[in-house]
CSV table of C-alpha atoms and ligand atoms in Angstrom, one decimal:
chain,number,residue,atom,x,y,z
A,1,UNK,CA,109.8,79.3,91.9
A,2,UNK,CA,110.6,79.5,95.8
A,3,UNK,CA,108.2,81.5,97.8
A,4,UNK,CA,109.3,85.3,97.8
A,5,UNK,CA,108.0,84.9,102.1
A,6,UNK,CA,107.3,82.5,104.7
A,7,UNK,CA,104.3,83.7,105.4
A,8,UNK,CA,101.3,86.1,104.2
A,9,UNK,CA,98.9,88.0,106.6
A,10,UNK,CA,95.9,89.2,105.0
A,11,UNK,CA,94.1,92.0,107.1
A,12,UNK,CA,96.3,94.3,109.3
A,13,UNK,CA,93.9,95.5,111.8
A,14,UNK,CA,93.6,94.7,115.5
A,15,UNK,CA,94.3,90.9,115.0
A,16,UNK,CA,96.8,91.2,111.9
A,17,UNK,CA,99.2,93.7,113.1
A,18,UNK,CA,99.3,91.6,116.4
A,19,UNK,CA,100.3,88.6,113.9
A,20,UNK,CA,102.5,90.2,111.8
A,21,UNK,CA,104.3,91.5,115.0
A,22,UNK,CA,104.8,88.3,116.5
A,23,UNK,CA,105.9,86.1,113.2
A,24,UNK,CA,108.5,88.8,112.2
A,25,UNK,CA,109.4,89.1,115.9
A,26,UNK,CA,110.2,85.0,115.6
A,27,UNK,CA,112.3,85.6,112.6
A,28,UNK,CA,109.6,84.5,110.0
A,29,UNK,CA,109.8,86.0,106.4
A,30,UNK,CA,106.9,88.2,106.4
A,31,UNK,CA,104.4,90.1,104.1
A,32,UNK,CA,101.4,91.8,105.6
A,33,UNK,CA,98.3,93.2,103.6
A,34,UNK,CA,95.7,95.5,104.0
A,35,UNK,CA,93.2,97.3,101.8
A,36,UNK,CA,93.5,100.5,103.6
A,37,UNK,CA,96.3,101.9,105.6
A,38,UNK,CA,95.3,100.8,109.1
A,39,UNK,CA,94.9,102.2,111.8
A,40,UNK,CA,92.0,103.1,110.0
A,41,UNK,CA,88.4,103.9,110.8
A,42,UNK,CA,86.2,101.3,108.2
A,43,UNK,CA,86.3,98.2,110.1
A,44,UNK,CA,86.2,97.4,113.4
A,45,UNK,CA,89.5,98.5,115.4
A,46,UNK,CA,88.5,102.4,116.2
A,47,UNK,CA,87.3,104.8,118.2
A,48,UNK,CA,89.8,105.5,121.1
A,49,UNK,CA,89.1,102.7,123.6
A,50,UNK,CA,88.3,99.3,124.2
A,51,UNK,CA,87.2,97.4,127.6
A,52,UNK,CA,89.7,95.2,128.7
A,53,UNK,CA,88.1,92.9,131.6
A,54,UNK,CA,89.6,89.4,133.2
A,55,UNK,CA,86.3,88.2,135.4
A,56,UNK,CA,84.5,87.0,131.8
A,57,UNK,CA,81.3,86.6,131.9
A,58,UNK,CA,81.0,85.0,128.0
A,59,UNK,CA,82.9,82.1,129.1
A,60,UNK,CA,85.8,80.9,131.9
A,61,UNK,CA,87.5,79.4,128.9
A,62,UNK,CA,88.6,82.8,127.9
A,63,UNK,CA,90.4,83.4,131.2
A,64,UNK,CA,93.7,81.9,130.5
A,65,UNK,CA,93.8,83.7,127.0
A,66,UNK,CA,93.5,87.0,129.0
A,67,UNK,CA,95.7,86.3,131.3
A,68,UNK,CA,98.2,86.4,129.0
A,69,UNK,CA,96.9,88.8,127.0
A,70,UNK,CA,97.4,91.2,129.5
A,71,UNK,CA,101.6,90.3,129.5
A,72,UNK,CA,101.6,90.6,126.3
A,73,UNK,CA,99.9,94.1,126.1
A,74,UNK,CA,102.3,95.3,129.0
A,75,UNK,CA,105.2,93.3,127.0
A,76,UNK,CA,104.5,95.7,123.8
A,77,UNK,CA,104.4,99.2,125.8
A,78,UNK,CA,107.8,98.2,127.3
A,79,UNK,CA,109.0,97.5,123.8
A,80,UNK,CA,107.2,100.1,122.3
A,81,UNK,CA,107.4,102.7,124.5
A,82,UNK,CA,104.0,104.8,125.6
A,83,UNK,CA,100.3,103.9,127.7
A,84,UNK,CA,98.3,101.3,125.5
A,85,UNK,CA,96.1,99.5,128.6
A,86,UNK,CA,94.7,101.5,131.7
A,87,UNK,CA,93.8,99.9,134.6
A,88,UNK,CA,90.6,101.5,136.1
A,89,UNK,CA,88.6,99.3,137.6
A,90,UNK,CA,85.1,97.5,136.0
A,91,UNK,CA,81.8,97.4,137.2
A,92,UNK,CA,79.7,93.9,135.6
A,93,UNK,CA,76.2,94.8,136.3
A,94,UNK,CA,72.4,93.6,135.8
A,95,UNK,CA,70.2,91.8,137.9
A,96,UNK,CA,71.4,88.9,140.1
A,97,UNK,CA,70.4,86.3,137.4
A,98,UNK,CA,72.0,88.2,134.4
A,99,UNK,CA,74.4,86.3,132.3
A,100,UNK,CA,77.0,89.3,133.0
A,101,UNK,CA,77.2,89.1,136.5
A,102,UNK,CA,76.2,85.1,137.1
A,103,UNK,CA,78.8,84.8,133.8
A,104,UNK,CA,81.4,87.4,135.6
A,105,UNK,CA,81.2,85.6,138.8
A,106,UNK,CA,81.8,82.0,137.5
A,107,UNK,CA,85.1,83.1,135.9
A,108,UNK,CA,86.4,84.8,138.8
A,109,UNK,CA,85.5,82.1,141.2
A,110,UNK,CA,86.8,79.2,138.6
A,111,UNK,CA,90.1,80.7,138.3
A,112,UNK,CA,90.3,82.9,141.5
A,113,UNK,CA,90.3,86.1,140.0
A,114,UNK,CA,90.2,89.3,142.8
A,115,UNK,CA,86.5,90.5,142.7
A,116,UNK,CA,84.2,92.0,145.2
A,117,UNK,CA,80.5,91.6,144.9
A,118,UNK,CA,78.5,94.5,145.3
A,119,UNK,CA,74.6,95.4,145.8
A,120,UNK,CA,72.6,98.6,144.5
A,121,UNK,CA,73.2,100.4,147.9
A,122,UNK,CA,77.2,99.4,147.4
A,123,UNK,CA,77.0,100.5,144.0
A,124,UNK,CA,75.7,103.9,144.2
A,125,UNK,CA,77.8,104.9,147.9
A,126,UNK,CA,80.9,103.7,145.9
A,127,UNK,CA,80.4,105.3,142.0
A,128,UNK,CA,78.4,107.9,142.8
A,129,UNK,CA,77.5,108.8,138.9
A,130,UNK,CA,75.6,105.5,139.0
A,131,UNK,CA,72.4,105.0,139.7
A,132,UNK,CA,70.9,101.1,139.6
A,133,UNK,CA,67.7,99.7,140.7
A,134,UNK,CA,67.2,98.7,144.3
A,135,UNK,CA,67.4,94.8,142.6
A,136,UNK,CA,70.6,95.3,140.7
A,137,UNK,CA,73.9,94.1,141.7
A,138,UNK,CA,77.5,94.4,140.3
A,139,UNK,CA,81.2,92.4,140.1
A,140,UNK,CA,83.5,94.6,140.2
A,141,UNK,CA,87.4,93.9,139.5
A,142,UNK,CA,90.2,96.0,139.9
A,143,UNK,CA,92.1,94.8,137.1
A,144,UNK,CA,89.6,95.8,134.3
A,145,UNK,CA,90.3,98.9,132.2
A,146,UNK,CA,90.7,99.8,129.1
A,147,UNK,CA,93.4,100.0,126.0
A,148,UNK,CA,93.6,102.9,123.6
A,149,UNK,CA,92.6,100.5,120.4
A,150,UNK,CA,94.5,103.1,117.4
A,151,UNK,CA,97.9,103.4,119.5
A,152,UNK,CA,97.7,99.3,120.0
A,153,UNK,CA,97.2,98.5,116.0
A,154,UNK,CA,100.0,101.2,115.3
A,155,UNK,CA,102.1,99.8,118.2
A,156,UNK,CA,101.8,96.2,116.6
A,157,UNK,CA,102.3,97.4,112.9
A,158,UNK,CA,105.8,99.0,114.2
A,159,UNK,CA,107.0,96.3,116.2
A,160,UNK,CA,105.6,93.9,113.1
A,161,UNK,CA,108.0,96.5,110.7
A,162,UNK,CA,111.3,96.5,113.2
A,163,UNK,CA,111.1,92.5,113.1
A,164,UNK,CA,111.7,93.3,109.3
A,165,UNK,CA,107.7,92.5,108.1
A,166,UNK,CA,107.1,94.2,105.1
A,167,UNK,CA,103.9,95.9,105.3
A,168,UNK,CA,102.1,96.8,102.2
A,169,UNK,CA,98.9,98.9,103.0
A,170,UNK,CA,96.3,100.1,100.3
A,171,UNK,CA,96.6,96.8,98.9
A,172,UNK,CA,93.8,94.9,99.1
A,173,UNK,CA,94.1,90.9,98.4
A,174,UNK,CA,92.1,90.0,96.1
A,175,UNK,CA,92.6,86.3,95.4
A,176,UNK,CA,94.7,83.7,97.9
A,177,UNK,CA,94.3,79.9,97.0
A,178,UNK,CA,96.1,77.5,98.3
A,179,UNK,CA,98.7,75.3,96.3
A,180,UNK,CA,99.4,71.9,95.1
A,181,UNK,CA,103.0,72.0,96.7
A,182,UNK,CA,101.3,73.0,100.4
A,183,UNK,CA,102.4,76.3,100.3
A,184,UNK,CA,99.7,79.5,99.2
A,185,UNK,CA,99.4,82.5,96.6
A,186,UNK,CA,97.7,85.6,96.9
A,187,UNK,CA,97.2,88.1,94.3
A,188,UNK,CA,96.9,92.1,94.9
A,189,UNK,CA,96.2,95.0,92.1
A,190,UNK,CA,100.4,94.7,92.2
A,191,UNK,CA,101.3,91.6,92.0
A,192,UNK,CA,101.4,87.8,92.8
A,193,UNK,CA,103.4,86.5,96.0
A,194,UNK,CA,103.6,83.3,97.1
A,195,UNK,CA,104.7,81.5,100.8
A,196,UNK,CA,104.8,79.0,102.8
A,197,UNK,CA,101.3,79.9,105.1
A,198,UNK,CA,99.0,82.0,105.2
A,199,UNK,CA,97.1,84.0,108.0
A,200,UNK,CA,93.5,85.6,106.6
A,201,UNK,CA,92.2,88.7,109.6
A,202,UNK,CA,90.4,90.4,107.4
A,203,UNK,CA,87.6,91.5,110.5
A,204,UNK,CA,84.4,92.2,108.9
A,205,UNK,CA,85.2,91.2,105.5
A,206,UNK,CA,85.5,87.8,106.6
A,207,UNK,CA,82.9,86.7,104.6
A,208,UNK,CA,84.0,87.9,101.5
A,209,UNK,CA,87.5,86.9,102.3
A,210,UNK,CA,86.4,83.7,103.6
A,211,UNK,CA,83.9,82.9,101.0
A,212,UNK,CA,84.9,79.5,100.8
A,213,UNK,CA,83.9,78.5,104.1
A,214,UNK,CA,80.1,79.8,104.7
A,215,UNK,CA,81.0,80.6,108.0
A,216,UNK,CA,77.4,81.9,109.8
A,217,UNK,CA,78.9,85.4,110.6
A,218,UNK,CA,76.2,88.0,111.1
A,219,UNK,CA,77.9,91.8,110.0
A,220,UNK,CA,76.1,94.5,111.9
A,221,UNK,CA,75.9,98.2,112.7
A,222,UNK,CA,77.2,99.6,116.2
A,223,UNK,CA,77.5,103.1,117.0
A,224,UNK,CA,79.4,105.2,119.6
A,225,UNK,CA,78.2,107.9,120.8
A,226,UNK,CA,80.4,110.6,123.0
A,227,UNK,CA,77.7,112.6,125.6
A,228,UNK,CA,78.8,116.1,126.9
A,229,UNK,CA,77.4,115.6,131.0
A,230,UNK,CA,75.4,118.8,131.9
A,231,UNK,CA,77.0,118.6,135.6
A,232,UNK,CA,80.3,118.3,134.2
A,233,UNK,CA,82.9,115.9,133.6
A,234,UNK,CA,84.2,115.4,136.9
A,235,UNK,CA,82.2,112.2,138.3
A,236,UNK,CA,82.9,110.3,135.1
A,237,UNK,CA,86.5,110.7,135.6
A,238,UNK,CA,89.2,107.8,136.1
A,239,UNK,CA,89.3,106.9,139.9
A,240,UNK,CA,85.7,107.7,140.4
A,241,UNK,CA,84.6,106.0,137.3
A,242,UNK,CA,85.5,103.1,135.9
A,243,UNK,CA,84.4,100.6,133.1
A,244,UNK,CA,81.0,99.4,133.1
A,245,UNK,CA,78.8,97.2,131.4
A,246,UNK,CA,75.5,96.5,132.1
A,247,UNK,CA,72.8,93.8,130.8
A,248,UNK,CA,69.3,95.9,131.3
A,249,UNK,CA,68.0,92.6,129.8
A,250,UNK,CA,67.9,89.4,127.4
A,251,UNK,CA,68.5,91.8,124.3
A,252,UNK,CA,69.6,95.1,125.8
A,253,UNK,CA,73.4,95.7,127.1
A,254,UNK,CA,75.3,98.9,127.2
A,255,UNK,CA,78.4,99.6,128.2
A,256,UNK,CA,81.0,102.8,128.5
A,257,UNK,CA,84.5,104.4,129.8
A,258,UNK,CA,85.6,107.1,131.7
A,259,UNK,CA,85.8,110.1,130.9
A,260,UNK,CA,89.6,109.9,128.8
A,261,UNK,CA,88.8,111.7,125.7
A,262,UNK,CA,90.7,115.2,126.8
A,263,UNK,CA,88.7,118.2,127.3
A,264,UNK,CA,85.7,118.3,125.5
A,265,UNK,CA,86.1,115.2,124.7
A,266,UNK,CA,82.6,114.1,126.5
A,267,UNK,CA,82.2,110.2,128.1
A,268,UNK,CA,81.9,107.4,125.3
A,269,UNK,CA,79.0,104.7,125.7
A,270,UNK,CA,77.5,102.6,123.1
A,271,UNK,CA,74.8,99.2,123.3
A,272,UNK,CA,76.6,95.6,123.0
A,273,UNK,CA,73.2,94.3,122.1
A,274,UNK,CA,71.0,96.6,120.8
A,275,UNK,CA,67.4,96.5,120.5
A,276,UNK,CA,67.5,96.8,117.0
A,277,UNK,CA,69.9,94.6,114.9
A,278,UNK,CA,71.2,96.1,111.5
A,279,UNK,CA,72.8,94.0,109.6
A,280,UNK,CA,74.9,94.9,106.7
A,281,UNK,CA,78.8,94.8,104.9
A,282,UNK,CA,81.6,97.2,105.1
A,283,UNK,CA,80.2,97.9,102.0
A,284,UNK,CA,77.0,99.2,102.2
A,285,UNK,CA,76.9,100.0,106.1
A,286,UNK,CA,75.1,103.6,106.6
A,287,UNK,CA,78.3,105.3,108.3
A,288,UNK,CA,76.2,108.7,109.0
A,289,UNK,CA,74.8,109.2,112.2
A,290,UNK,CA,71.3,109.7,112.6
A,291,UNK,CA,69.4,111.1,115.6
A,292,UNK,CA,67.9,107.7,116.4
A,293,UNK,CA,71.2,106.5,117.0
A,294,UNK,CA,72.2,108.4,120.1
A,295,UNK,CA,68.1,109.1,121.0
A,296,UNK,CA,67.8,105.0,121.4
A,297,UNK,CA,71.6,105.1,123.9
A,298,UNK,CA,70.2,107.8,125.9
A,299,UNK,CA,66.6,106.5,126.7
A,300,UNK,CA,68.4,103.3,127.9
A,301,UNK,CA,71.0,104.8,130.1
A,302,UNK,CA,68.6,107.6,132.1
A,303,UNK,CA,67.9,104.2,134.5
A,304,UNK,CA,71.4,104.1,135.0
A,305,UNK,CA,73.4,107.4,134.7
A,306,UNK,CA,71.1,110.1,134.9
A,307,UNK,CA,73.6,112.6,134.9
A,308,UNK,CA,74.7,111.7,131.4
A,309,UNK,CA,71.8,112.6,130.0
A,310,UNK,CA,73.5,116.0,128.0
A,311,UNK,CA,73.6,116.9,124.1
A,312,UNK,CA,75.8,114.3,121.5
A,313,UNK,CA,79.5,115.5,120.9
A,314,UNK,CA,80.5,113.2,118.6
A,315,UNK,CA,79.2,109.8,117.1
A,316,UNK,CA,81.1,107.1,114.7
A,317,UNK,CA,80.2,103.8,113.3
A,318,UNK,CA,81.8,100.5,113.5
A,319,UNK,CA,81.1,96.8,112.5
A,320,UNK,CA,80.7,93.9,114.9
A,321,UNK,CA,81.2,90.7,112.9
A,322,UNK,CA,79.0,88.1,114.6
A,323,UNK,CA,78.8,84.0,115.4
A,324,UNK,CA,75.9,82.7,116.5
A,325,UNK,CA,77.0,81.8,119.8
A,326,UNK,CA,79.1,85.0,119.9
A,327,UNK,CA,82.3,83.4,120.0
A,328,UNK,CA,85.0,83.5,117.8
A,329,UNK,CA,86.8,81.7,114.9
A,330,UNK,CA,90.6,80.7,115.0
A,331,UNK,CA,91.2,78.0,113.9
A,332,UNK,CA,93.6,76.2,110.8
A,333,UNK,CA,91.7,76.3,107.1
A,334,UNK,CA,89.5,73.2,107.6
A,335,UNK,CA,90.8,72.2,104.3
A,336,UNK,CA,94.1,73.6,104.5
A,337,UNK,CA,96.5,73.4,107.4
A,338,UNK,CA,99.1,76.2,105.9
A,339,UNK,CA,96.6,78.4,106.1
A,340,UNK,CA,94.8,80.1,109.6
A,341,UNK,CA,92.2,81.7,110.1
A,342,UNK,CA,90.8,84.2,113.1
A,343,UNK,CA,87.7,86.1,112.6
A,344,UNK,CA,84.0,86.5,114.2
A,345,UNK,CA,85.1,88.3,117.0
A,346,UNK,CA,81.4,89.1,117.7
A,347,UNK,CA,82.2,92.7,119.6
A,348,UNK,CA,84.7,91.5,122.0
A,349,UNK,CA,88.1,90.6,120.2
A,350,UNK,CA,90.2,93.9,120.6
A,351,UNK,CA,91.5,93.0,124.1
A,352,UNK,CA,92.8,89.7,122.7
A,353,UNK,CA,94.9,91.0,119.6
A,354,UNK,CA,98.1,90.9,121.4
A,355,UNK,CA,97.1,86.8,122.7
A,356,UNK,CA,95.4,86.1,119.1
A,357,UNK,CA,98.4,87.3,117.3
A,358,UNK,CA,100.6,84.6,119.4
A,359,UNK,CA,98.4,82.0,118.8
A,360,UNK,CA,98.2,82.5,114.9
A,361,UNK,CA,102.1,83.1,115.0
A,362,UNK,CA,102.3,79.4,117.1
A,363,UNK,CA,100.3,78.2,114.3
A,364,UNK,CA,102.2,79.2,112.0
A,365,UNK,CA,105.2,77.9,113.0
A,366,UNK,CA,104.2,74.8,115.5
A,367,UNK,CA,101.0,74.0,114.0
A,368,UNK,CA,99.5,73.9,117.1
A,369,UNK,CA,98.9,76.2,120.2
A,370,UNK,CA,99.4,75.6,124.1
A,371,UNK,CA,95.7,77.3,124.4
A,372,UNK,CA,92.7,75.1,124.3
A,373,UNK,CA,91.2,76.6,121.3
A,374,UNK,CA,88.2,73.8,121.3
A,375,UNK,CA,85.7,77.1,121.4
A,376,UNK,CA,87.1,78.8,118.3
A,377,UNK,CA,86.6,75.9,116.0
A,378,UNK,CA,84.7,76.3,112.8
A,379,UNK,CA,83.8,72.6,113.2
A,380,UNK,CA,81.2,73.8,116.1
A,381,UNK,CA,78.9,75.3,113.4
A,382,UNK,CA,78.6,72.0,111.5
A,383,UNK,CA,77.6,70.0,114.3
A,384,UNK,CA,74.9,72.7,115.7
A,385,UNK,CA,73.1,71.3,112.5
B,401,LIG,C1,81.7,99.7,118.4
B,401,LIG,C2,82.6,98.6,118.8
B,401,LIG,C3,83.0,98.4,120.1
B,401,LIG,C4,83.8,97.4,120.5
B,401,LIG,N1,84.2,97.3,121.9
B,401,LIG,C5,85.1,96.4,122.3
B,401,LIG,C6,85.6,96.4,123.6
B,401,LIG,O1,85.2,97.3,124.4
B,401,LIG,N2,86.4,95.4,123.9
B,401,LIG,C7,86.9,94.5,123.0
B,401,LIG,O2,87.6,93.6,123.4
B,401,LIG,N3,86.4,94.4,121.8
B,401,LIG,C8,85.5,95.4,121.4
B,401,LIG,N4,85.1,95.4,120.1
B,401,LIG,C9,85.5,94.3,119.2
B,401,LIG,C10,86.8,94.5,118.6
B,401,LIG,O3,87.1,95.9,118.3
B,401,LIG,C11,87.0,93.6,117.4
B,401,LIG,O4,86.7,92.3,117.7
B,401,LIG,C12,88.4,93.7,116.8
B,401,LIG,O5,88.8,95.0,116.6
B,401,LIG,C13,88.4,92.9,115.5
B,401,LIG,O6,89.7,93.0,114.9
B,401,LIG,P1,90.0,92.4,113.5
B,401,LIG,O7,91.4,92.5,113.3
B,401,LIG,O8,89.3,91.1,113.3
B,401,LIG,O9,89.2,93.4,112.5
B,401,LIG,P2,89.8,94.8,111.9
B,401,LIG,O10,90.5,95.6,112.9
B,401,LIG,O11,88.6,95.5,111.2
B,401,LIG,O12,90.8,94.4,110.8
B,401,LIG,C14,90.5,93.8,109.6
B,401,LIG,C15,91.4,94.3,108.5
B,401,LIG,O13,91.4,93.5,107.4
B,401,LIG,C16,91.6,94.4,106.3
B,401,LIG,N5,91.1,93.6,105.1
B,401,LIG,C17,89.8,93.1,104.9
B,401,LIG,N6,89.8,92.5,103.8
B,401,LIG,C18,91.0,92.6,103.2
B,401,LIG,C19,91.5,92.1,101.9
B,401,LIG,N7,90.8,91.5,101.0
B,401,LIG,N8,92.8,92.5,101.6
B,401,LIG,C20,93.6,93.2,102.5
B,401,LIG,N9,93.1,93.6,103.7
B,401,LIG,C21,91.8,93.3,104.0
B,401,LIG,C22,90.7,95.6,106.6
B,401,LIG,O14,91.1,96.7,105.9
B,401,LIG,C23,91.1,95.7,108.1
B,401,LIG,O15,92.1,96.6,108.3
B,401,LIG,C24,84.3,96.4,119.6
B,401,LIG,C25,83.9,96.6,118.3
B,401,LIG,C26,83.1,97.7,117.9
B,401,LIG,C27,82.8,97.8,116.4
């Protein structure tokens, strides 16, 4: 029987829809698959915003990759039509021998991004809503800002559909195995449909999805929380405010945005490493909101922005799917070249989509990609021991 597609992409969140959008966009017979009708709120590509940052303090190798995906998100507005990334400006902070800001500073200086360096004093004359340590110091870049992460997967599922993808949502795959003729078959609650490749995104279900491969992936808890200033909005707007993230210490981070949420809307913030680790699956995750949750944010950011210290508007969970080095998986099937496979985005994959989803689609179609992906590989996991 021939294939009823070229190729199948399993997952149509923040990375899928970005893939299925750029195979269709190539011509590619395509069939995308999600188990809910995305964008939706159970896995990991919601909540309004998502930092978008080029000085990158996880690793230099990264730069490139954000360098285009920045074209590429400005590509898909023009295409699309409508605002998906804000530039507002991003504040790296800690103490001079964090990971964020040594981290932040070795990518801008490796690959010349504009930065300025700025002290405690600098910090507090300049973003007035902030106030740091004596010790503490920031990188701050212009270019940082954020993308509205709902508008982005819808903008990537439309472009995916006007390239002719067919996109079935509420459709969960529930089998894929790949085939003695090199090609793959995947089987839904509807049906059976076979192609030439595969791409599995399935976020935090990786390792269901990805069963086969014992990838270590931690799943774990995060929360946003959305505080209501008691001074008012005004010094958390855009202009006066920008992105921040800031390493307290070895297993403390927080982060937040401006104030974009419309009125009423209050400022988001939420920890990148918390304190306290929970892990769990998109099954059994405890999506209510307990006091602890926003009681634990708030204690932490008093030593940096007092004035944010007002009652809880509005909380939601979300699910961080975790390597142990914290970066991330795209790669081919170790065992099967037709098939790819991009997941463990570790809390920091939404400002790739629009990049990740041209990498799986040269993949796909060239079997290789002109990115050094030598940090994504599963391999890396093997060899740790
Ligand atoms: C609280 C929070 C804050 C974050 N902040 C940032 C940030 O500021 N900047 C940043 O860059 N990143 C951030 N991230 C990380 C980023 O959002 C994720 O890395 C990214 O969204 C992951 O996208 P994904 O496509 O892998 O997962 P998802 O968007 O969750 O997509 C996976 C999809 O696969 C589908 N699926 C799963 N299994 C199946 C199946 N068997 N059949 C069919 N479909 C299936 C699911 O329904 C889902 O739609 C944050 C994450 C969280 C949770």
């Amino acid at each position: 029987m021939p294939n009823t597609h070229d190729v199948i992409v399993c997952g149509l969140g923040g990375m899928g829809s970005a893939a299925a959008a750029h195979l269709a966009r190539r011509g590619l017979r395509v069939a995308g698959f999600d188990a809910f009708h995305p964008p939706h709120d159970r896995g990991a590509s919601h909540g309004s915003t998502r930092i978008i940052r080029q000085s990158y303090f996880e690793d230099p190798a990264y730069v490139p990759l954000l360098l285009r995906a920045y074209e590429l998100w400005r590509e898909l507005e023009q295409r699309r039509g409508g605002e998906l990334l804000v530039e507002t400006g991003g504040l790296m902070l800690g103490p001079p021998d964090s990971s964020v800001v040594q981290g932040s500073l070795r990518s801008a200086r490796t690959h010349g991004l504009p930065h300025e360096f700025l002290d405690a004093r600098e910090i507090r004359r300049r973003f007035p809503a902030f106030a740091p340590d004596d010790d503490m110091v920031a990188l701050h870049e212009k270019a940082a800002g954020f993308l509205w992460c709902e508008p982005s997967v819808q903008a990537h599922l439309d472009d995916a559909a006007a390239g002719g993808a067919e996109l079935h949502f509420d459709e969960p795959v529930l089998a894929w195995s790949a085939t003695a003729e090199g090609g793959v078959t995947v089987h839904t609650p509807r049906g059976e449909y076979s192609a030439g490749q595969l791409a599995l995104t399935p976020g935090p279900w990786a390792p269901a999805v990805l069963a086969d491969l014992g990838l270590p992936l931690q799943i774990t808890r995060a929360v946003l929380c959305w505080f209501d200033p008691p001074g008012g909005v005004e010094p958390f707007e855009p202009g006066r405010f920008p992105i921040w993230i800031w390493e307290k210490s070895a297993h403390e981070a927080t982060y937040g945005f401006p104030a974009v949420d419309g009125p009423g809307g209050g400022v988001k913030t939420a920890f990148h490493v918390t304190p306290k680790v929970e892990q769990c699956t998109p099954e059994t995750i405890d999506r209510t909101i307990r006091a602890a949750d926003s009681e634990q944010l708030r204690a932490s950011l008093r030593g940096l922005l007092p004035g944010l210290d007002g009652p809880l508007l509005q909380a939601k969970t979300c699910l961080y799917s975790s390597t142990p080095d914290a970066h991330f998986v795209i790669s081919p099937h170790p065992q099967h070249p037709q098939i790819q496979i991009a997941c463990g985005f570790s809390g920091h994959g939404f400002k790739f989509c629009s990049v990740v989803g041209e990498v799986l689609a040269d993949l796909v179609t060239t079997g290789r990609s002109r990115h050094d992906l030598g940090l994504f590989s599963p391999g890396r996991f093997s060899r740790s021991g």
